[in-house]
Coordinates of N, CA, C and O in Angstrom, one line a residue:
E1 N -16.0 12.4 21.5 CA -15.6 13.7 21.3 C -14.3 13.7 20.4 O -13.6 12.9 20.5
L2 N -14.0 14.8 19.3 CA -12.8 14.5 18.6 C -12.4 16.2 18.6 O -13.3 16.9 18.5
S3 N -11.2 16.2 19.0 CA -10.5 17.6 19.0 C -9.8 17.7 18.0 O -9.4 17.3 17.2
P4 N -10.4 19.2 17.4 CA -9.9 19.5 15.7 C -8.4 19.6 15.7 O -8.0 19.1 14.5
E5 N -7.9 19.8 16.6 CA -6.2 19.5 16.5 C -5.7 18.4 16.6 O -5.0 18.2 15.5
Y6 N -6.2 17.6 17.3 CA -5.8 15.8 17.1 C -6.3 15.5 15.6 O -5.6 14.8 15.1
M7 N -7.3 15.8 15.3 CA -7.6 15.4 13.8 C -6.6 16.1 12.7 O -6.3 15.0 11.9
K8 N -6.4 17.3 12.9 CA -5.2 17.7 12.0 C -3.9 17.0 12.1 O -3.5 16.6 11.0
Y9 N -3.5 17.0 13.3 CA -2.2 16.0 13.5 C -2.6 14.6 12.9 O -1.5 13.8 12.2
F10 N -3.6 13.8 12.9 CA -3.8 12.6 12.5 C -3.6 12.5 11.0 O -3.2 11.7 10.2
M11 N -4.2 13.8 10.3 CA -4.3 13.9 9.0 C -3.1 14.4 8.3 O -2.8 14.2 7.2
E12 N -2.1 14.6 9.1 CA -0.8 14.8 8.8 C 0.1 13.5 9.2 O 1.3 13.7 8.5
S13 N -0.5 12.5 9.5 CA 0.2 11.6 9.7 C 0.8 10.3 8.6 O -0.4 10.0 7.8
P14 N 1.4 9.3 9.0 CA 2.0 8.6 7.8 C 0.6 7.5 7.7 O 0.6 7.1 6.8
L15 N 0.4 7.4 9.1 CA -1.1 6.1 9.1 C -2.0 6.8 8.2 O -2.6 6.1 7.2
Y16 N -2.4 8.0 8.2 CA -3.3 8.6 7.5 C -3.2 8.6 5.9 O -3.9 8.2 5.1
W17 N -2.0 8.9 5.7 CA -1.6 9.0 4.2 C -1.5 7.5 3.6 O -1.9 7.4 2.2
E18 N -1.2 6.6 4.3 CA -0.8 5.2 3.8 C -2.6 4.8 3.4 O -2.5 4.2 2.5
Q19 N -3.4 4.9 4.6 CA -4.6 4.5 4.3 C -5.0 5.1 3.2 O -5.9 4.7 2.3
L20 N -5.0 6.4 2.9 CA -5.6 7.2 1.7 C -5.0 6.6 0.6 O -5.7 6.4 -0.5
K21 N -3.8 6.4 0.4 CA -3.1 6.2 -0.6 C -3.5 4.6 -1.0 O -3.9 4.5 -2.1
N22 N -4.0 3.8 -0.2 CA -4.2 2.3 -0.4 C -5.8 2.3 -0.7 O -6.0 1.4 -1.5
G23 N -6.2 3.3 -0.4 CA -7.8 3.2 -0.7 C -8.4 4.2 -2.0 O -9.6 4.3 -2.1
T24 N -7.2 5.0 -2.5 CA -7.9 5.8 -3.5 C -8.1 5.0 -5.0 O -7.5 3.8 -5.0
I25 N -8.8 5.3 -5.8 CA -9.1 4.9 -6.9 C -8.0 5.2 -7.9 O -7.9 6.6 -8.1
A26 N -7.5 4.4 -8.5 CA -6.1 4.8 -9.4 C -6.9 5.0 -10.7 O -7.2 4.2 -11.7
T27 N -6.8 6.4 -11.2 CA -7.4 7.0 -12.3 C -6.5 7.8 -12.8 O -5.4 7.9 -12.3
A28 N -6.6 8.5 -14.0 CA -6.1 9.7 -14.1 C -5.8 10.7 -13.3 O -4.5 11.3 -13.0
Q29 N -6.6 10.9 -12.6 CA -6.6 11.6 -11.1 C -7.2 10.8 -9.8 O -8.4 10.3 -10.2
P30 N -6.0 10.7 -9.0 CA -6.4 9.9 -7.8 C -7.8 10.2 -7.3 O -7.7 11.5 -6.9
N31 N -8.8 9.4 -6.9 CA -9.8 10.1 -6.1 C -10.1 9.3 -4.9 O -10.1 7.9 -4.9
C32 N -10.3 10.3 -3.9 CA -10.7 9.5 -2.3 C -12.0 10.0 -2.6 O -12.4 11.0 -2.6
N33 N -13.0 8.7 -1.8 CA -14.4 9.1 -1.8 C -14.7 8.9 -0.4 O -13.8 8.4 0.5
G34 N -16.1 8.7 0.0 CA -16.5 8.8 1.1 C -16.4 7.2 1.6 O -16.0 6.7 3.0
K35 N -16.3 6.2 0.7 CA -16.0 4.7 1.1 C -14.9 4.6 1.5 O -14.5 4.0 2.6
T36 N -13.7 5.5 1.1 CA -12.3 5.2 1.4 C -12.1 5.8 2.8 O -11.4 5.3 3.8
L37 N -12.7 7.0 3.3 CA -12.6 7.7 4.4 C -13.6 6.6 5.3 O -12.8 6.6 6.4
A38 N -14.5 6.2 4.9 CA -15.0 5.3 6.0 C -14.6 4.1 6.6 O -14.7 3.7 7.8
R39 N -13.6 3.8 5.7 CA -12.7 2.5 5.9 C -11.5 2.8 6.9 O -10.7 1.7 7.4
M40 N -11.1 4.1 6.9 CA -9.8 4.5 7.6 C -9.9 4.0 9.2 O -11.1 4.2 9.8
L41 N -8.5 3.6 9.6 CA -8.6 3.5 11.0 C -8.3 4.9 11.8 O -7.2 5.5 11.2
L42 N -8.9 5.4 12.7 CA -8.5 6.4 13.5 C -8.3 6.0 14.9 O -9.4 6.1 15.4
P43 N -7.4 6.0 15.3 CA -7.0 5.8 16.8 C -7.8 7.2 17.8 O -7.1 8.4 17.2
L44 N -8.6 6.7 18.6 CA -9.3 7.7 19.1 C -9.5 7.8 20.6 O -10.6 6.9 21.1
P45 N -8.6 8.2 21.2 CA -8.3 7.8 22.5 C -9.5 9.1 23.2 O -10.2 10.0 22.5
P46 N -9.9 9.0 24.5 CA -10.6 9.8 24.9 C -10.3 11.6 24.8 O -9.0 11.7 24.5
L47 N -11.1 12.4 25.0 CA -10.8 13.6 24.9 C -9.4 14.2 25.7 O -8.7 15.0 25.0
A48 N -9.7 14.0 26.7 CA -8.4 14.6 27.7 C -7.2 14.0 27.1 O -6.1 14.6 27.1
E49 N -7.2 12.8 26.6 CA -5.6 12.3 26.1 C -5.3 12.7 24.7 O -4.1 13.0 24.4
Q50 N -6.3 13.0 24.0 CA -6.1 13.9 22.7 C -5.5 15.0 22.8 O -4.5 15.6 21.9
K51 N -6.1 16.0 24.1 CA -5.2 17.1 24.0 C -3.8 17.2 24.7 O -3.1 17.8 24.3
R52 N -3.8 16.1 25.7 CA -2.1 15.6 26.1 C -1.5 15.4 24.8 O -0.5 15.8 24.7
I53 N -2.0 14.6 23.9 CA -1.5 14.5 22.6 C -0.9 15.7 22.1 O -0.1 15.7 21.4
V54 N -2.0 16.3 21.6 CA -1.7 17.5 21.0 C -0.6 18.4 21.5 O 0.2 18.9 21.0
A55 N -0.8 18.7 22.8 CA 0.0 19.5 23.5 C 1.7 18.8 23.5 O 2.3 19.5 23.5
K56 N 1.8 17.7 23.5 CA 3.1 17.1 23.4 C 3.6 17.5 21.9 O 4.7 17.6 21.7
L57 N 2.7 17.2 20.9 CA 3.2 17.3 19.7 C 3.7 18.9 19.3 O 4.7 19.0 19.0
E58 N 3.2 19.5 19.9 CA 2.9 21.3 19.7 C 4.4 21.7 20.4 O 5.1 22.4 20.3
E59 N 4.9 20.6 21.8 CA 6.2 20.9 22.0 C 7.1 20.6 21.5 O 8.1 21.1 21.7
L60 N 7.1 19.2 21.2 CA 8.2 18.4 20.4 C 8.3 18.7 18.9 O 9.4 18.6 18.5
L61 N 7.7 19.2 18.1 CA 7.7 19.4 16.9 C 8.7 20.4 16.4 O 9.2 20.2 15.3
P62 N 8.4 21.4 17.1 CA 9.5 23.0 17.1 C 11.0 22.3 16.9 O 11.8 22.4 16.3
L63 N 11.0 21.3 17.9 CA 12.4 20.8 18.6 C 12.8 19.9 17.3 O 14.0 20.1 16.9
C64 N 12.0 19.1 16.6 CA 12.1 18.2 15.7 C 12.7 19.1 14.2 O 13.7 18.8 13.6
E65 N 12.0 20.1 14.1 CA 12.1 21.2 13.1 C 13.5 21.8 13.2 O 14.4 21.9 12.1
R66 N 14.0 22.0 14.7 CA 15.2 22.7 14.5 C 16.3 21.8 14.2 O 17.4 22.2 14.0
L67 N 16.4 20.6 14.4 CA 17.2 19.5 14.2 C 17.4 19.1 12.7 O 18.3 18.5 12.7
K68 N 16.3 19.4 11.9 CA 16.5 19.5 10.5 C 18.0 19.7 9.9 O 18.2 20.5 10.2

């Protein structure tokens, strides 16, 4: 099972963007295709842990924003 909120945070993470950047086809317009997405590593803990991670991120990210 996959929490949509967990997936959202993963897709905002440096790990996701680094994998996406390394897997894109360098043409005039960078292109991400299904093969790139299929090769990506996705840390996938059990659903309960995903929910705990999301809750912690939602608690801490606003504090990080205030520190900027």
